């Protein structure tokens, strides 16, 4: 049992094979002497990514020596700091984390084939970088996460082709970015989160089409943003918050007209 006020000892640092980290046989004696590494905090032999990254951040010239290290985390972190000229062999690295770094750093011409990489994290990086037809093609990727990145980067004019995407998260992003003139085509999407995204962007007069929506969150947005023509139907909504919001907004919209009529009667 730990005594009150005392702190548990920090665990001993271990390497990627689970062995204790030792400075005795470390090849970086000069770096250690200069205070640019610190066992348990800044160390390339440690298994923890943060400690490895601190080492390369403080000693970027050492990164090239670790591009073929057997521990993938070291290779990936070294690839972030090493010269671009040394990275092409890593396009075929067996670890997707390493290939993702390479896909991010090398010129597109050198990594174009990674858009068909078997790992989605690599294809997601490619979807962030590609343009034109190559990017549009990624709207058909089998993984929703890759398609989600693609719809965030393609021109809005291309997005109607993704309105029927099978994943609601992708369709939500389409609803947030698609041109306003084609947005009404998504009014009756079967997923309420998509309809919410649509309702948040429609013009107030267009929201009358959603006054009978089955989801109270959609109806609340109609009550909050809709034109006066949409509000009477919501004054008796089954949900009390929707009812109150519709009544308050209708009263606020009618107040100027009523004031104008009163002023006219006094004239």
Short mmCIF file of C-alpha atoms in Angstrom, two decimals:
data_model
loop_
_atom_site.label_atom_id
_atom_site.label_comp_id
_atom_site.label_asym_id
_atom_site.label_seq_id
_atom_site.Cartn_x
_atom_site.Cartn_y
_atom_site.Cartn_z
CA UNK A 1 0.00 0.00 0.00
CA UNK A 2 1.34 3.44 -1.01
CA UNK A 3 1.70 5.85 1.90
CA UNK A 4 -0.34 9.06 1.84
CA UNK A 5 1.40 11.87 0.02
CA UNK A 6 3.83 9.56 -1.77
CA UNK A 7 3.87 9.00 -5.52
CA UNK A 8 4.13 5.72 -7.38
CA UNK A 9 7.47 5.25 -9.08
CA UNK A 10 7.40 5.80 -12.83
CA UNK A 11 7.68 2.54 -14.77
CA UNK A 12 11.09 1.73 -16.18
CA UNK A 13 11.33 2.62 -19.89
CA UNK A 14 11.39 -0.34 -22.24
CA UNK A 15 12.23 -0.75 -25.91
CA UNK A 16 9.96 -2.07 -28.68
CA UNK A 17 10.75 -5.65 -27.66
CA UNK A 18 9.88 -5.02 -24.02
CA UNK A 19 13.47 -4.96 -22.81
CA UNK A 20 14.70 -2.31 -20.33
CA UNK A 21 16.23 0.70 -22.07
CA UNK A 22 19.92 1.01 -21.25
CA UNK A 23 22.31 3.84 -22.10
CA UNK A 24 25.34 1.57 -21.68
CA UNK A 25 25.34 0.25 -25.24
CA UNK A 26 23.62 3.24 -26.86
CA UNK A 27 25.39 4.54 -30.00
CA UNK A 28 24.49 8.15 -29.16
CA UNK A 29 27.01 8.81 -26.42
CA UNK A 30 27.94 12.23 -27.85
CA UNK A 31 24.30 13.28 -28.08
CA UNK A 32 23.74 12.17 -24.51
CA UNK A 33 26.79 14.10 -23.34
CA UNK A 34 25.34 17.23 -24.96
CA UNK A 35 22.00 16.73 -23.21
CA UNK A 36 20.07 16.10 -26.44
CA UNK A 37 18.65 12.79 -25.23
CA UNK A 38 17.30 11.80 -21.86
CA UNK A 39 16.40 8.25 -20.85
CA UNK A 40 12.70 8.02 -20.05
CA UNK A 41 11.86 11.30 -21.80
CA UNK A 42 13.83 11.82 -25.04
CA UNK A 43 15.04 8.51 -26.40
CA UNK A 44 15.08 6.79 -29.78
CA UNK A 45 15.37 3.38 -28.14
CA UNK A 46 12.17 3.81 -26.14
CA UNK A 47 8.98 2.12 -27.31
CA UNK A 48 6.85 5.23 -26.68
CA UNK A 49 6.25 7.31 -29.81
CA UNK A 50 6.36 10.64 -28.00
CA UNK A 51 9.82 9.98 -26.63
CA UNK A 52 11.08 8.80 -30.01
CA UNK A 53 9.63 11.87 -31.71
CA UNK A 54 11.31 14.17 -29.19
CA UNK A 55 14.62 12.56 -30.07
CA UNK A 56 14.19 13.17 -33.81
CA UNK A 57 12.87 16.68 -33.19
CA UNK A 58 16.04 17.56 -31.30
CA UNK A 59 18.32 15.54 -33.56
CA UNK A 60 16.80 15.62 -37.06
CA UNK A 61 20.07 14.62 -38.67
CA UNK A 62 19.80 11.21 -37.01
CA UNK A 63 16.49 10.34 -38.69
CA UNK A 64 18.05 8.94 -41.86
CA UNK A 65 19.85 6.29 -39.82
CA UNK A 66 16.55 4.81 -38.66
CA UNK A 67 14.54 4.50 -41.89
CA UNK A 68 15.11 0.73 -41.94
CA UNK A 69 14.70 0.08 -38.22
CA UNK A 70 12.65 -3.06 -37.45
CA UNK A 71 10.21 -1.12 -35.23
CA UNK A 72 7.62 0.51 -37.50
CA UNK A 73 6.98 3.42 -35.10
CA UNK A 74 10.63 4.45 -35.34
CA UNK A 75 10.55 4.19 -39.15
CA UNK A 76 7.38 6.29 -39.34
CA UNK A 77 8.72 9.01 -37.05
CA UNK A 78 12.10 9.02 -38.78
CA UNK A 79 10.34 9.40 -42.14
CA UNK A 80 8.76 12.64 -40.90
CA UNK A 81 12.21 14.21 -40.39
CA UNK A 82 14.47 12.55 -42.94
CA UNK A 83 15.38 14.02 -46.32
CA UNK A 84 12.76 13.52 -49.04
CA UNK A 85 15.43 11.97 -51.24
CA UNK A 86 15.69 9.02 -48.87
CA UNK A 87 11.98 8.22 -48.70
CA UNK A 88 11.10 6.54 -52.06
CA UNK A 89 12.03 3.02 -50.86
CA UNK A 90 9.46 3.41 -48.06
CA UNK A 91 6.60 3.58 -50.56
CA UNK A 92 6.64 -0.21 -50.29
CA UNK A 93 7.08 -0.35 -46.52
CA UNK A 94 5.02 -3.20 -45.00
CA UNK A 95 3.57 -0.88 -42.34
CA UNK A 96 0.70 1.47 -43.34
CA UNK A 97 1.74 4.13 -40.80
CA UNK A 98 5.05 4.47 -42.63
CA UNK A 99 3.41 4.52 -46.07
CA UNK A 100 1.00 7.20 -44.84
CA UNK A 101 3.93 9.46 -43.89
CA UNK A 102 5.53 8.87 -47.28
CA UNK A 103 2.21 9.59 -49.03
CA UNK A 104 2.07 12.90 -47.18
CA UNK A 105 5.63 14.03 -47.88
CA UNK A 106 6.73 12.85 -51.31
CA UNK A 107 5.65 14.61 -54.54
CA UNK A 108 2.34 13.24 -55.84
CA UNK A 109 3.98 11.83 -58.94
CA UNK A 110 6.08 9.54 -56.73
CA UNK A 111 3.17 8.22 -54.66
CA UNK A 112 0.25 8.20 -57.13
CA UNK A 113 -0.19 4.44 -56.85
CA UNK A 114 -0.84 4.73 -53.11
CA UNK A 115 -4.39 5.91 -53.89
CA UNK A 116 -5.06 2.16 -54.30
CA UNK A 117 -3.21 1.21 -51.12
CA UNK A 118 -4.86 -1.65 -49.20
CA UNK A 119 -4.92 0.40 -45.98
CA UNK A 120 -7.50 3.14 -45.61
CA UNK A 121 -5.27 5.50 -43.62
CA UNK A 122 -2.92 5.70 -46.59
CA UNK A 123 -5.80 6.30 -49.01
CA UNK A 124 -7.16 9.01 -46.67
CA UNK A 125 -3.86 10.86 -46.97
CA UNK A 126 -4.06 10.56 -50.74
CA UNK A 127 -7.62 11.89 -50.74
CA UNK A 128 -6.33 15.00 -48.94
CA UNK A 129 -3.69 15.60 -51.60
CA UNK A 130 -5.16 14.53 -54.93
CA UNK A 131 -6.99 16.87 -57.27
CA UNK A 132 -9.15 16.64 -60.37
CA UNK A 133 -10.31 13.32 -61.77
CA UNK A 134 -8.04 11.32 -59.45
CA UNK A 135 -9.76 12.85 -56.41
CA UNK A 136 -13.26 12.45 -57.87
CA UNK A 137 -12.52 8.76 -58.39
CA UNK A 138 -12.02 8.41 -54.63
CA UNK A 139 -15.70 9.19 -54.08
CA UNK A 140 -16.16 5.55 -55.03
CA UNK A 141 -13.69 4.19 -52.48
CA UNK A 142 -15.01 1.13 -50.62
CA UNK A 143 -14.26 2.72 -47.22
CA UNK A 144 -16.57 5.46 -45.92
CA UNK A 145 -13.69 7.27 -44.14
CA UNK A 146 -11.84 7.74 -47.42
CA UNK A 147 -15.01 8.95 -49.15
CA UNK A 148 -15.58 11.37 -46.27
CA UNK A 149 -12.17 12.94 -46.84
CA UNK A 150 -12.85 13.05 -50.58
CA UNK A 151 -16.18 14.89 -50.25
CA UNK A 152 -14.44 17.49 -48.07
CA UNK A 153 -11.96 18.25 -50.85
CA UNK A 154 -13.75 17.87 -54.19
CA UNK A 155 -15.29 20.98 -55.80
CA UNK A 156 -18.93 21.54 -54.72
CA UNK A 157 -20.08 21.02 -58.29
CA UNK A 158 -19.03 17.38 -58.11
CA UNK A 159 -20.93 16.60 -54.89
CA UNK A 160 -24.34 15.72 -56.38
CA UNK A 161 -22.76 12.43 -57.42
CA UNK A 162 -22.27 11.61 -53.73
CA UNK A 163 -25.80 12.49 -52.54
CA UNK A 164 -26.74 8.81 -52.54
CA UNK A 165 -23.62 7.61 -50.72
CA UNK A 166 -24.49 4.61 -48.52
CA UNK A 167 -22.97 6.18 -45.41
CA UNK A 168 -24.92 8.96 -43.59
CA UNK A 169 -21.72 10.66 -42.37
CA UNK A 170 -20.65 11.13 -45.96
CA UNK A 171 -24.09 12.41 -46.97
CA UNK A 172 -24.02 14.87 -44.04
CA UNK A 173 -20.79 16.33 -45.36
CA UNK A 174 -22.29 16.50 -48.83
CA UNK A 175 -25.27 18.42 -47.39
CA UNK A 176 -22.90 20.91 -45.75
CA UNK A 177 -20.96 21.61 -48.95
CA UNK A 178 -23.19 20.99 -51.95
CA UNK A 179 -24.43 24.01 -53.92
CA UNK A 180 -27.56 25.61 -52.49
CA UNK A 181 -29.52 25.17 -55.72
CA UNK A 182 -29.28 21.37 -55.54
CA UNK A 183 -29.55 21.02 -51.75
CA UNK A 184 -33.36 20.54 -51.80
CA UNK A 185 -32.78 17.18 -53.48
CA UNK A 186 -31.62 15.92 -50.06
CA UNK A 187 -34.72 17.12 -48.18
CA UNK A 188 -36.10 13.65 -47.65
CA UNK A 189 -32.96 11.70 -46.88
CA UNK A 190 -33.88 8.74 -44.68
CA UNK A 191 -31.28 9.65 -42.02
CA UNK A 192 -32.32 12.46 -39.64
CA UNK A 193 -28.74 13.71 -39.21
CA UNK A 194 -28.58 14.37 -42.93
CA UNK A 195 -31.93 16.19 -42.86
CA UNK A 196 -30.65 18.29 -39.94
CA UNK A 197 -27.62 19.31 -42.01
CA UNK A 198 -29.95 20.15 -44.90
CA UNK A 199 -32.34 22.15 -42.68
CA UNK A 200 -29.47 24.21 -41.29
CA UNK A 201 -28.66 25.47 -44.81
CA UNK A 202 -31.99 25.79 -46.59
CA UNK A 203 -33.51 29.20 -47.17
CA UNK A 204 -36.32 29.95 -44.64
CA UNK A 205 -39.18 29.64 -47.18
CA UNK A 206 -37.89 26.20 -48.24
CA UNK A 207 -38.17 24.84 -44.71
CA UNK A 208 -41.96 24.54 -44.96
CA UNK A 209 -41.32 21.17 -46.62
CA UNK A 210 -40.01 19.83 -43.29
CA UNK A 211 -42.77 20.92 -40.90
CA UNK A 212 -44.01 17.33 -40.64
CA UNK A 213 -40.59 15.71 -40.32
CA UNK A 214 -40.62 12.74 -37.95
CA UNK A 215 -37.51 13.95 -36.11
CA UNK A 216 -38.12 16.69 -33.54
CA UNK A 217 -34.61 18.10 -34.09
CA UNK A 218 -35.44 18.83 -37.69
CA UNK A 219 -38.76 20.42 -36.74
CA UNK A 220 -37.00 22.54 -34.11
CA UNK A 221 -34.70 23.93 -36.79
CA UNK A 222 -37.76 24.72 -38.90
CA UNK A 223 -39.30 26.52 -35.91
CA UNK A 224 -36.05 28.40 -35.35
CA UNK A 225 -35.26 29.34 -38.96
CA UNK A 226 -38.40 28.87 -41.01
CA UNK A 227 -40.38 31.60 -42.71
CA UNK A 228 -43.71 32.66 -41.18
CA UNK A 229 -45.57 30.30 -43.53
CA UNK A 230 -43.96 27.27 -41.83
CA UNK A 231 -44.70 28.27 -38.24
CA UNK A 232 -48.48 27.89 -37.81
CA UNK A 233 -48.21 24.13 -38.37
CA UNK A 234 -45.69 23.90 -35.53
CA UNK A 235 -47.63 25.87 -32.91
CA UNK A 236 -49.32 22.62 -31.85
CA UNK A 237 -46.31 20.34 -32.40
CA UNK A 238 -46.18 17.24 -30.17
CA UNK A 239 -42.86 18.41 -28.74
CA UNK A 240 -43.16 21.26 -26.19
CA UNK A 241 -39.84 22.87 -27.14
CA UNK A 242 -40.75 22.92 -30.82
CA UNK A 243 -44.19 24.37 -29.98
CA UNK A 244 -42.72 27.11 -27.81
CA UNK A 245 -40.02 28.02 -30.31
CA UNK A 246 -42.56 28.22 -33.13
CA UNK A 247 -44.90 30.42 -31.10
CA UNK A 248 -42.11 32.73 -29.94
CA UNK A 249 -40.72 33.11 -33.44
CA UNK A 250 -44.13 33.66 -35.01
CA UNK A 251 -44.86 36.35 -32.42
CA UNK A 252 -41.50 38.01 -33.15
CA UNK A 253 -42.16 37.98 -36.90
CA UNK A 254 -45.67 39.35 -36.50
CA UNK A 255 -44.75 42.08 -34.01
CA UNK A 256 -43.44 44.63 -36.60
CA UNK A 257 -46.54 44.19 -38.76
CA UNK A 258 -48.84 44.63 -35.77
CA UNK A 259 -46.93 47.73 -34.68
CA UNK A 260 -47.21 49.12 -38.19
CA UNK A 261 -50.97 48.56 -38.16
CA UNK A 262 -51.30 50.30 -34.78
CA UNK A 263 -49.26 53.23 -36.00
CA UNK A 264 -51.43 53.45 -39.10
CA UNK A 265 -54.64 53.50 -37.08
CA UNK A 266 -53.38 56.46 -35.05
CA UNK A 267 -52.55 58.50 -38.14
#
